[in-house]
């Protein structure tokens, strides 16, 4: 029987079969390291995910590591404040800054080749119909960009993903299948259920703002029943 994804709001259930298969690349994740750029409400919620699983993750922002240390220490010992430059040495970077700051982050590194960037940003800015993640990807030439974690509010991201006998869903969209598989494995490692929406300009539009309106899956708190 096909497992189902249900919204707490009582809206029509979404079935994984509606989207592409979610492949996991656990082998590639084995020796990877992680960083969260942006340490506001969303960045701290993401850090709590890693802390729950005892996974080391660097955190950075425009502020010094010393400024971030008290809150990082309060979240957990695996949360390590670093400078932006040092944090961007990570294999996987979670971009959790306000959307318009992505250009500032992009300038902090000469080359993004080989990096996986998880785009957690949201915006309702008029981008001439172009998906916001496509704009972010253009600013990070060489990076493998995956849209993920952006559809849940910070307060929900900060909560344990185990709920009602299942796991909270995290939607993924990317133009790079290999990067999607790698991020899907990380999502599972963090305790969530990954659902692949496909390419950014296709299924990815379901979790992005566009033309001044939020897409239908934004802010939907869905869970996948245990099989």
Tab-separated table of C-alpha atoms in Angstrom:
chain	number	residue	atom	x	y	z
A	1	UNK	CA	0.000	0.000	0.000
A	2	UNK	CA	1.281	3.449	-0.846
A	3	UNK	CA	2.150	5.539	2.195
A	4	UNK	CA	0.460	8.932	2.299
A	5	UNK	CA	1.429	12.458	3.176
A	6	UNK	CA	-1.221	14.328	5.133
A	7	UNK	CA	-1.566	17.959	6.110
A	8	UNK	CA	-2.496	18.786	9.695
A	9	UNK	CA	-4.761	21.494	8.305
A	10	UNK	CA	-7.045	18.811	6.882
A	11	UNK	CA	-6.354	19.667	3.257
A	12	UNK	CA	-6.284	17.017	0.546
A	13	UNK	CA	-3.523	14.426	1.155
A	14	UNK	CA	-0.537	14.401	-1.169
A	15	UNK	CA	0.839	11.079	-2.352
A	16	UNK	CA	4.548	10.535	-3.035
A	17	UNK	CA	3.614	8.950	-6.360
A	18	UNK	CA	2.551	12.379	-7.581
A	19	UNK	CA	6.219	13.368	-7.808
A	20	UNK	CA	9.497	11.803	-8.877
A	21	UNK	CA	11.177	9.017	-6.922
A	22	UNK	CA	13.367	10.193	-4.065
A	23	UNK	CA	16.748	8.524	-4.368
A	24	UNK	CA	19.222	8.552	-1.487
A	25	UNK	CA	22.984	8.875	-1.873
A	26	UNK	CA	24.183	7.827	1.579
A	27	UNK	CA	27.689	6.893	0.370
A	28	UNK	CA	28.471	10.437	-0.678
A	29	UNK	CA	27.299	11.747	2.714
A	30	UNK	CA	29.647	9.534	4.701
A	31	UNK	CA	32.534	11.983	5.010
A	32	UNK	CA	30.795	15.289	4.313
A	33	UNK	CA	30.728	18.291	6.583
A	34	UNK	CA	28.030	20.914	6.923
A	35	UNK	CA	27.523	24.614	7.513
A	36	UNK	CA	24.534	26.859	8.108
A	37	UNK	CA	24.913	30.418	6.834
A	38	UNK	CA	22.506	32.718	8.623
A	39	UNK	CA	21.815	32.349	12.326
A	40	UNK	CA	18.455	34.024	12.780
A	41	UNK	CA	15.281	32.118	13.642
A	42	UNK	CA	15.542	29.779	10.645
A	43	UNK	CA	19.288	29.205	11.008
A	44	UNK	CA	18.892	28.365	14.686
A	45	UNK	CA	16.009	26.010	13.908
A	46	UNK	CA	18.208	24.217	11.387
A	47	UNK	CA	20.988	24.008	13.959
A	48	UNK	CA	18.577	22.291	16.353
A	49	UNK	CA	18.006	19.596	13.723
A	50	UNK	CA	21.706	18.783	13.669
A	51	UNK	CA	22.003	19.001	17.448
A	52	UNK	CA	19.163	16.485	17.928
A	53	UNK	CA	21.136	13.937	15.923
A	54	UNK	CA	24.550	14.842	17.358
A	55	UNK	CA	25.863	15.934	13.955
A	56	UNK	CA	28.585	18.578	13.825
A	57	UNK	CA	27.648	21.694	11.869
A	58	UNK	CA	29.358	25.065	11.489
A	59	UNK	CA	27.246	28.202	11.831
A	60	UNK	CA	28.116	31.632	10.490
A	61	UNK	CA	26.606	35.006	9.745
A	62	UNK	CA	27.734	38.572	9.208
A	63	UNK	CA	28.551	38.642	12.929
A	64	UNK	CA	31.707	37.258	14.513
A	65	UNK	CA	31.863	33.674	15.812
A	66	UNK	CA	32.189	35.073	19.329
A	67	UNK	CA	28.852	36.849	18.951
A	68	UNK	CA	27.162	33.622	17.859
A	69	UNK	CA	28.763	31.457	20.544
A	70	UNK	CA	26.236	31.939	23.408
A	71	UNK	CA	23.242	30.869	21.313
A	72	UNK	CA	25.214	28.108	19.574
A	73	UNK	CA	26.305	26.709	22.941
A	74	UNK	CA	22.730	26.826	24.181
A	75	UNK	CA	21.605	24.693	21.240
A	76	UNK	CA	24.280	22.042	21.602
A	77	UNK	CA	27.951	21.151	21.660
A	78	UNK	CA	27.930	20.058	18.000
A	79	UNK	CA	27.050	23.583	16.841
A	80	UNK	CA	30.344	25.319	16.014
A	81	UNK	CA	30.470	29.079	15.273
A	82	UNK	CA	32.906	30.014	12.518
A	83	UNK	CA	33.730	32.934	10.298
A	84	UNK	CA	31.777	33.059	7.055
A	85	UNK	CA	34.914	32.290	5.064
A	86	UNK	CA	35.703	29.195	7.126
A	87	UNK	CA	32.095	27.983	7.190
A	88	UNK	CA	31.934	28.089	3.395
A	89	UNK	CA	34.655	25.431	3.248
A	90	UNK	CA	31.922	22.890	4.133
A	91	UNK	CA	30.796	20.365	1.539
A	92	UNK	CA	27.113	21.204	2.053
A	93	UNK	CA	26.043	24.763	2.859
A	94	UNK	CA	22.523	25.554	4.066
A	95	UNK	CA	21.712	29.092	2.942
A	96	UNK	CA	19.397	30.492	5.629
A	97	UNK	CA	19.856	34.230	5.145
A	98	UNK	CA	17.135	36.663	4.009
A	99	UNK	CA	16.790	36.212	0.246
A	100	UNK	CA	18.406	39.510	-0.736
A	101	UNK	CA	21.570	38.592	1.244
A	102	UNK	CA	22.428	35.645	-1.004
A	103	UNK	CA	24.496	37.911	-3.251
A	104	UNK	CA	26.576	39.011	-0.280
A	105	UNK	CA	27.238	35.377	0.631
A	106	UNK	CA	28.100	34.568	-2.983
A	107	UNK	CA	30.894	37.148	-2.972
A	108	UNK	CA	32.521	35.529	0.074
A	109	UNK	CA	33.858	32.669	-2.039
A	110	UNK	CA	35.848	32.807	-5.268
A	111	UNK	CA	34.555	29.464	-6.570
A	112	UNK	CA	31.465	27.414	-5.714
A	113	UNK	CA	32.451	24.459	-7.851
A	114	UNK	CA	31.818	21.153	-6.088
A	115	UNK	CA	29.685	22.696	-3.332
A	116	UNK	CA	26.131	21.611	-2.618
A	117	UNK	CA	24.043	24.589	-1.535
A	118	UNK	CA	20.664	24.015	0.108
A	119	UNK	CA	18.545	27.059	-0.613
A	120	UNK	CA	16.318	27.736	2.417
A	121	UNK	CA	15.455	31.287	1.331
A	122	UNK	CA	12.012	32.636	0.426
A	123	UNK	CA	10.920	35.818	-1.305
A	124	UNK	CA	7.875	37.429	-2.876
A	125	UNK	CA	10.039	39.837	-4.866
A	126	UNK	CA	9.141	40.312	-8.528
A	127	UNK	CA	11.770	38.294	-10.405
A	128	UNK	CA	10.143	38.490	-13.835
A	129	UNK	CA	8.648	35.041	-13.408
A	130	UNK	CA	12.006	33.367	-12.738
A	131	UNK	CA	12.063	30.972	-9.731
A	132	UNK	CA	13.986	32.513	-6.845
A	133	UNK	CA	16.213	29.442	-6.556
A	134	UNK	CA	17.261	29.872	-10.174
A	135	UNK	CA	18.377	33.408	-9.339
A	136	UNK	CA	20.318	32.128	-6.324
A	137	UNK	CA	21.928	29.420	-8.462
A	138	UNK	CA	23.080	32.015	-10.999
A	139	UNK	CA	24.855	33.897	-8.202
A	140	UNK	CA	26.714	30.718	-7.166
A	141	UNK	CA	28.288	29.457	-10.412
A	142	UNK	CA	29.457	25.877	-10.128
A	143	UNK	CA	27.365	25.057	-7.075
A	144	UNK	CA	24.850	22.211	-7.071
A	145	UNK	CA	21.746	23.898	-5.695
A	146	UNK	CA	18.849	22.127	-3.987
A	147	UNK	CA	15.746	23.901	-2.686
A	148	UNK	CA	14.794	22.399	0.697
A	149	UNK	CA	13.593	23.197	4.227
A	150	UNK	CA	12.108	26.515	3.058
A	151	UNK	CA	8.455	25.485	3.151
A	152	UNK	CA	8.219	25.111	6.939
A	153	UNK	CA	8.139	28.060	9.379
A	154	UNK	CA	11.075	28.346	11.789
A	155	UNK	CA	8.980	27.321	14.802
A	156	UNK	CA	8.042	24.056	13.038
A	157	UNK	CA	11.597	23.420	11.844
A	158	UNK	CA	12.751	23.716	15.456
A	159	UNK	CA	10.429	20.890	16.559
A	160	UNK	CA	11.159	17.169	16.529
A	161	UNK	CA	10.189	15.816	13.079
A	162	UNK	CA	8.748	12.621	14.571
A	163	UNK	CA	4.998	13.202	14.758
A	164	UNK	CA	1.802	11.146	14.819
A	165	UNK	CA	3.701	7.925	14.274
A	166	UNK	CA	5.438	9.298	11.221
A	167	UNK	CA	7.931	11.903	10.033
A	168	UNK	CA	7.596	15.464	8.826
A	169	UNK	CA	8.088	15.907	5.117
A	170	UNK	CA	10.820	18.015	3.535
A	171	UNK	CA	10.322	18.839	-0.141
A	172	UNK	CA	13.349	18.864	-2.443
A	173	UNK	CA	13.744	20.421	-5.871
A	174	UNK	CA	16.867	20.721	-7.984
A	175	UNK	CA	18.162	20.564	-11.528
A	176	UNK	CA	20.903	18.197	-10.319
A	177	UNK	CA	19.744	14.643	-9.527
A	178	UNK	CA	22.982	13.694	-7.794
A	179	UNK	CA	22.753	16.657	-5.419
A	180	UNK	CA	19.099	15.862	-4.722
A	181	UNK	CA	20.020	12.297	-3.765
A	182	UNK	CA	22.761	13.547	-1.442
A	183	UNK	CA	20.496	16.080	0.255
A	184	UNK	CA	17.718	13.481	0.509
A	185	UNK	CA	20.095	11.252	2.478
A	186	UNK	CA	20.879	14.163	4.819
A	187	UNK	CA	17.157	14.879	5.246
A	188	UNK	CA	16.605	11.258	6.279
A	189	UNK	CA	19.605	11.385	8.618
A	190	UNK	CA	18.043	14.426	10.313
A	191	UNK	CA	14.827	12.456	10.860
A	192	UNK	CA	12.610	13.825	8.083
A	193	UNK	CA	10.956	12.215	5.061
A	194	UNK	CA	12.297	13.616	1.758
A	195	UNK	CA	9.926	14.093	-1.179
A	196	UNK	CA	11.443	14.970	-4.549
A	197	UNK	CA	9.405	17.537	-6.490
A	198	UNK	CA	11.701	17.441	-9.503
A	199	UNK	CA	13.356	20.354	-11.253
A	200	UNK	CA	13.191	23.890	-9.897
A	201	UNK	CA	11.227	25.291	-12.841
A	202	UNK	CA	8.720	22.444	-12.612
A	203	UNK	CA	7.787	20.861	-9.267
A	204	UNK	CA	10.025	23.300	-7.446
A	205	UNK	CA	7.543	26.087	-8.127
A	206	UNK	CA	5.175	24.385	-5.669
A	207	UNK	CA	7.382	25.532	-2.776
A	208	UNK	CA	8.409	29.001	-3.891
A	209	UNK	CA	6.934	32.450	-3.990
A	210	UNK	CA	6.137	33.701	-7.474
A	211	UNK	CA	4.346	36.716	-8.917
A	212	UNK	CA	3.636	38.074	-5.458
A	213	UNK	CA	1.941	34.922	-4.134
A	214	UNK	CA	3.046	31.872	-2.180
A	215	UNK	CA	2.971	28.532	-3.969
A	216	UNK	CA	0.523	25.853	-2.723
A	217	UNK	CA	2.993	23.781	-0.681
A	218	UNK	CA	4.562	26.705	1.171
A	219	UNK	CA	3.955	26.491	4.922
A	220	UNK	CA	2.191	23.124	4.615
A	221	UNK	CA	3.077	20.953	7.615
A	222	UNK	CA	2.847	17.451	6.166
A	223	UNK	CA	3.886	14.099	7.562
A	224	UNK	CA	4.594	10.699	6.100
A	225	UNK	CA	3.172	7.721	7.949
A	226	UNK	CA	5.563	5.018	9.070
A	227	UNK	CA	5.445	2.044	6.739
